[in-house]
Amino acid sequence: MAGSTRFYDFDEAENSIFIGYTFYGTKFWGSKINPKVKKLMLDYIFKYVRLVKFHVGAENWRSRTAMERLGAELKGEIVVAYHGEPDRKNVEYWISKEDWLTKPNLH
């Protein structure tokens, strides 16, 4: 197993969902698995929603760079309380269905 990621927090009114809780073993860092998995997930989920969001640790520069390479737009800082953990400063990234489908360089 290389790692894990998932969809969560579907918002019907906004027609959005988050992708996250992503982790990979260190031997897979930089291996292209993460962007391939994210692209598969985005291709799939944009059949059902118009907006995908991501929470990334504010100081997690590796993940922030990965989000920007994927074409996600930084929307700002947010405090997130992950299940059973203390509040943490995160940043939020968004990718719209329109951007994903009209910018071929994203996938």
Coordinates of N, CA and C in Angstrom, one line a residue:
M1 N 0.8 -1.2 0.0 CA 0.0 0.0 0.0 C 0.9 1.2 0.0
A2 N 0.5 2.2 -0.8 CA 1.3 3.4 -0.9 C 0.8 4.5 0.1
G3 N -0.5 4.5 0.3 CA -1.1 5.5 1.2 C -2.6 5.6 1.0
S4 N -3.2 6.7 1.3 CA -4.6 6.9 1.3 C -5.1 8.3 1.0
T5 N -6.2 8.5 0.5 CA -6.9 9.8 0.4 C -8.4 9.5 0.3
R6 N -9.2 10.6 0.4 CA -10.7 10.3 0.4 C -11.4 11.6 0.0
F7 N -12.7 11.4 -0.4 CA -13.6 12.5 -0.5 C -14.3 12.7 0.9
Y8 N -14.7 13.9 1.2 CA -15.4 14.2 2.5 C -16.1 15.5 2.4
D9 N -17.0 15.7 3.3 CA -17.8 17.0 3.5 C -18.5 17.5 2.2
F10 N -19.3 16.6 1.6 CA -20.1 17.0 0.5 C -21.0 18.1 1.0
D11 N -21.1 19.2 0.2 CA -22.1 20.3 0.5 C -23.0 20.4 -0.7
E12 N -24.2 19.9 -0.5 CA -25.2 19.9 -1.6 C -25.6 21.3 -2.0
A13 N -25.8 22.2 -1.1 CA -26.2 23.6 -1.5 C -25.1 24.3 -2.4
E14 N -23.9 24.1 -2.0 CA -22.8 24.7 -2.8 C -22.3 23.8 -4.0
N15 N -22.8 22.5 -4.0 CA -22.4 21.5 -5.0 C -20.9 21.4 -5.0
S16 N -20.3 21.2 -3.7 CA -18.9 21.0 -3.6 C -18.6 19.8 -2.7
I17 N -17.3 19.4 -2.7 CA -16.8 18.4 -1.9 C -15.3 18.6 -1.6
F18 N -14.8 18.1 -0.6 CA -13.4 18.1 -0.3 C -12.7 16.8 -0.7
I19 N -11.4 16.9 -1.1 CA -10.5 15.8 -1.2 C -9.4 16.0 -0.2
G20 N -9.1 15.0 0.6 CA -8.1 15.2 1.6 C -7.8 14.0 2.5
Y21 N -7.3 14.3 3.7 CA -6.8 13.2 4.6 C -5.8 12.3 3.8
T22 N -5.0 13.0 3.0 CA -4.1 12.2 2.1 C -2.8 12.0 2.8
F23 N -2.3 10.8 2.7 CA -0.9 10.5 3.2 C -0.3 9.4 2.3
Y24 N 0.9 9.5 2.1 CA 1.7 8.5 1.4 C 2.9 8.2 2.2
G25 N 3.4 6.9 2.2 CA 4.7 6.5 2.8 C 5.8 7.3 2.1
T26 N 6.8 7.6 2.9 CA 7.9 8.4 2.4 C 8.6 7.9 1.2
K27 N 8.6 6.6 1.0 CA 9.2 6.0 -0.2 C 8.4 6.4 -1.5
F28 N 7.2 6.9 -1.3 CA 6.4 7.3 -2.5 C 6.4 8.8 -2.7
W29 N 7.0 9.6 -1.8 CA 7.0 11.0 -2.0 C 7.8 11.4 -3.2
G30 N 7.2 12.2 -4.1 CA 7.9 12.6 -5.3 C 7.7 11.6 -6.4
S31 N 6.9 10.6 -6.2 CA 6.9 9.5 -7.2 C 5.8 9.6 -8.3
K32 N 5.0 10.7 -8.2 CA 4.0 11.0 -9.2 C 2.7 10.2 -8.8
I33 N 2.6 9.4 -7.8 CA 1.4 8.7 -7.4 C 0.3 9.7 -7.0
N34 N 0.7 10.7 -6.1 CA -0.3 11.7 -5.6 C -1.0 12.4 -6.8
P35 N -0.2 13.0 -7.7 CA -0.9 13.8 -8.8 C -1.8 12.9 -9.6
K36 N -1.3 11.6 -9.9 CA -2.1 10.7 -10.7 C -3.4 10.4 -10.0
V37 N -3.3 10.1 -8.7 CA -4.6 9.8 -7.9 C -5.5 11.0 -7.9
K38 N -5.0 12.2 -7.6 CA -5.8 13.4 -7.5 C -6.5 13.6 -8.9
K39 N -5.8 13.4 -10.0 CA -6.4 13.6 -11.3 C -7.5 12.6 -11.6
L40 N -7.3 11.3 -11.2 CA -8.3 10.4 -11.3 C -9.6 10.7 -10.5
M41 N -9.3 11.2 -9.3 CA -10.4 11.6 -8.4 C -11.2 12.8 -8.9
L42 N -10.4 13.8 -9.5 CA -11.1 15.0 -10.0 C -11.9 14.6 -11.3
D43 N -11.3 13.8 -12.2 CA -12.0 13.4 -13.4 C -13.3 12.7 -13.0
Y44 N -13.3 11.9 -12.0 CA -14.5 11.2 -11.5 C -15.5 12.2 -10.9
I45 N -15.1 12.9 -9.9 CA -16.0 13.7 -9.0 C -16.6 14.9 -9.8
F46 N -15.9 15.4 -10.8 CA -16.5 16.5 -11.6 C -17.7 16.1 -12.4
K47 N -18.0 14.8 -12.4 CA -19.3 14.3 -13.0 C -20.5 14.7 -12.1
Y48 N -20.2 15.0 -10.8 CA -21.2 15.1 -9.8 C -21.2 16.5 -9.1
V49 N -20.1 17.2 -9.1 CA -20.0 18.5 -8.3 C -19.4 19.5 -9.2
R50 N -19.5 20.8 -8.8 CA -19.0 21.9 -9.6 C -17.7 22.4 -9.0
L51 N -17.4 22.1 -7.7 CA -16.3 22.6 -7.0 C -15.6 21.6 -6.1
V52 N -14.3 21.5 -6.1 CA -13.6 20.6 -5.2 C -12.6 21.5 -4.4
K53 N -12.6 21.2 -3.1 CA -11.8 22.0 -2.2 C -10.8 21.1 -1.5
F54 N -9.7 21.7 -1.0 CA -8.7 20.9 -0.3 C -8.2 21.8 0.9
H55 N -8.1 21.1 2.1 CA -7.4 21.7 3.2 C -6.0 21.2 3.2
V56 N -5.0 22.1 3.4 CA -3.6 21.8 3.5 C -3.0 22.5 4.7
G57 N -2.2 21.8 5.4 CA -1.5 22.4 6.5 C -0.8 23.7 6.1
A58 N -0.9 24.8 6.8 CA -0.3 26.0 6.3 C 1.2 26.0 6.1
E59 N 1.8 25.1 6.9 CA 3.3 25.0 6.8 C 3.7 23.8 6.0
N60 N 2.8 23.1 5.4 CA 3.1 21.9 4.6 C 3.4 22.3 3.2
W61 N 4.6 22.8 3.0 CA 5.0 23.4 1.7 C 5.0 22.3 0.6
R62 N 5.3 21.1 0.9 CA 5.3 20.0 -0.1 C 3.9 19.9 -0.7
S63 N 2.9 19.8 0.2 CA 1.5 19.7 -0.3 C 1.0 20.9 -0.9
R64 N 1.4 22.1 -0.5 CA 0.9 23.3 -1.1 C 1.5 23.4 -2.5
T65 N 2.7 23.0 -2.7 CA 3.3 23.0 -4.1 C 2.6 22.0 -4.9
A66 N 2.2 20.9 -4.4 CA 1.5 19.9 -5.2 C 0.1 20.4 -5.6
M67 N -0.6 21.1 -4.7 CA -1.9 21.7 -5.0 C -1.7 22.7 -6.2
E68 N -0.7 23.5 -6.1 CA -0.5 24.6 -7.2 C -0.1 23.9 -8.5
R69 N 0.6 22.8 -8.5 CA 0.9 22.1 -9.7 C -0.3 21.5 -10.3
L70 N -1.2 21.1 -9.4 CA -2.5 20.5 -9.9 C -3.4 21.6 -10.5
G71 N -3.2 22.9 -10.2 CA -4.0 23.9 -10.8 C -5.0 24.5 -9.8
A72 N -4.9 24.1 -8.5 CA -5.8 24.6 -7.5 C -5.4 26.1 -7.2
E73 N -6.4 26.8 -6.8 CA -6.3 28.2 -6.5 C -6.3 28.4 -5.0
L74 N -5.3 29.1 -4.4 CA -5.3 29.4 -3.0 C -6.4 30.4 -2.6
K75 N -7.2 30.0 -1.7 CA -8.3 30.9 -1.3 C -8.1 31.6 0.1
G76 N -7.2 31.1 0.9 CA -6.9 31.8 2.1 C -6.7 30.8 3.3
E77 N -6.5 31.4 4.5 CA -6.2 30.6 5.7 C -7.5 30.2 6.4
I78 N -7.5 29.1 7.1 CA -8.6 28.6 7.8 C -8.1 27.8 9.0
V79 N -8.8 27.8 10.1 CA -8.5 26.9 11.2 C -9.3 25.6 11.0
V80 N -8.7 24.5 11.1 CA -9.4 23.2 10.9 C -9.2 22.3 12.1
A81 N -10.2 21.8 12.7 CA -10.1 20.8 13.8 C -10.4 19.4 13.2
Y82 N -9.3 18.7 13.0 CA -9.5 17.3 12.5 C -9.9 16.4 13.6
H83 N -10.6 15.4 13.3 CA -11.2 14.5 14.3 C -10.2 14.1 15.4
G84 N -10.5 14.4 16.6 CA -9.7 14.0 17.7 C -8.3 14.7 17.9
E85 N -8.2 15.8 17.1 CA -6.9 16.5 17.2 C -7.2 18.0 17.5
P86 N -6.2 18.7 18.0 CA -6.4 20.2 18.2 C -6.5 20.9 16.9
D87 N -7.0 22.2 17.0 CA -7.2 23.0 15.9 C -5.8 23.3 15.2
R88 N -5.8 23.3 13.9 CA -4.6 23.6 13.2 C -4.8 24.6 12.1
K89 N -3.8 25.5 11.9 CA -3.9 26.5 10.8 C -3.7 25.8 9.5
N90 N -4.6 25.9 8.6 CA -4.6 25.4 7.2 C -4.7 26.5 6.2
V91 N -4.5 26.1 5.0 CA -4.9 27.0 3.8 C -5.9 26.1 3.0
E92 N -6.8 26.8 2.3 CA -7.8 26.2 1.5 C -7.5 26.5 0.0
Y93 N -7.6 25.4 -0.8 CA -7.4 25.5 -2.2 C -8.7 25.0 -2.9
W94 N -9.0 25.6 -4.0 CA -10.2 25.2 -4.8 C -9.9 25.0 -6.2
I95 N -10.6 24.0 -6.8 CA -10.6 23.8 -8.3 C -12.0 23.7 -8.7
S96 N -12.4 24.5 -9.7 CA -13.8 24.5 -10.2 C -13.8 23.5 -11.4
K97 N -15.0 23.0 -11.6 CA -15.2 22.1 -12.7 C -14.9 22.8 -14.0
E98 N -15.3 24.0 -14.1 CA -15.0 24.8 -15.4 C -13.5 24.9 -15.6
D99 N -12.8 25.2 -14.6 CA -11.3 25.3 -14.8 C -10.7 24.0 -15.2
W100 N -11.2 22.9 -14.5 CA -10.6 21.6 -14.7 C -10.9 21.2 -16.2
L101 N -12.1 21.5 -16.7 CA -12.4 21.0 -18.0 C -11.9 21.9 -19.1
T102 N -11.6 23.1 -18.8 CA -11.2 24.1 -19.9 C -9.8 24.3 -20.0
K103 N -9.0 23.8 -19.0 CA -7.6 24.0 -19.0 C -6.9 22.7 -19.1
P104 N -6.6 22.3 -20.4 CA -6.1 20.9 -20.6 C -4.7 20.7 -20.0
N105 N -4.0 21.7 -19.7 CA -2.7 21.5 -19.0 C -2.8 21.0 -17.6
L106 N -4.1 21.1 -17.0 CA -4.3 20.6 -15.7 C -4.4 19.1 -15.6
H107 N -4.7 18.4 -16.7 CA -4.8 17.0 -16.7 C -4.4 16.4 -18.0

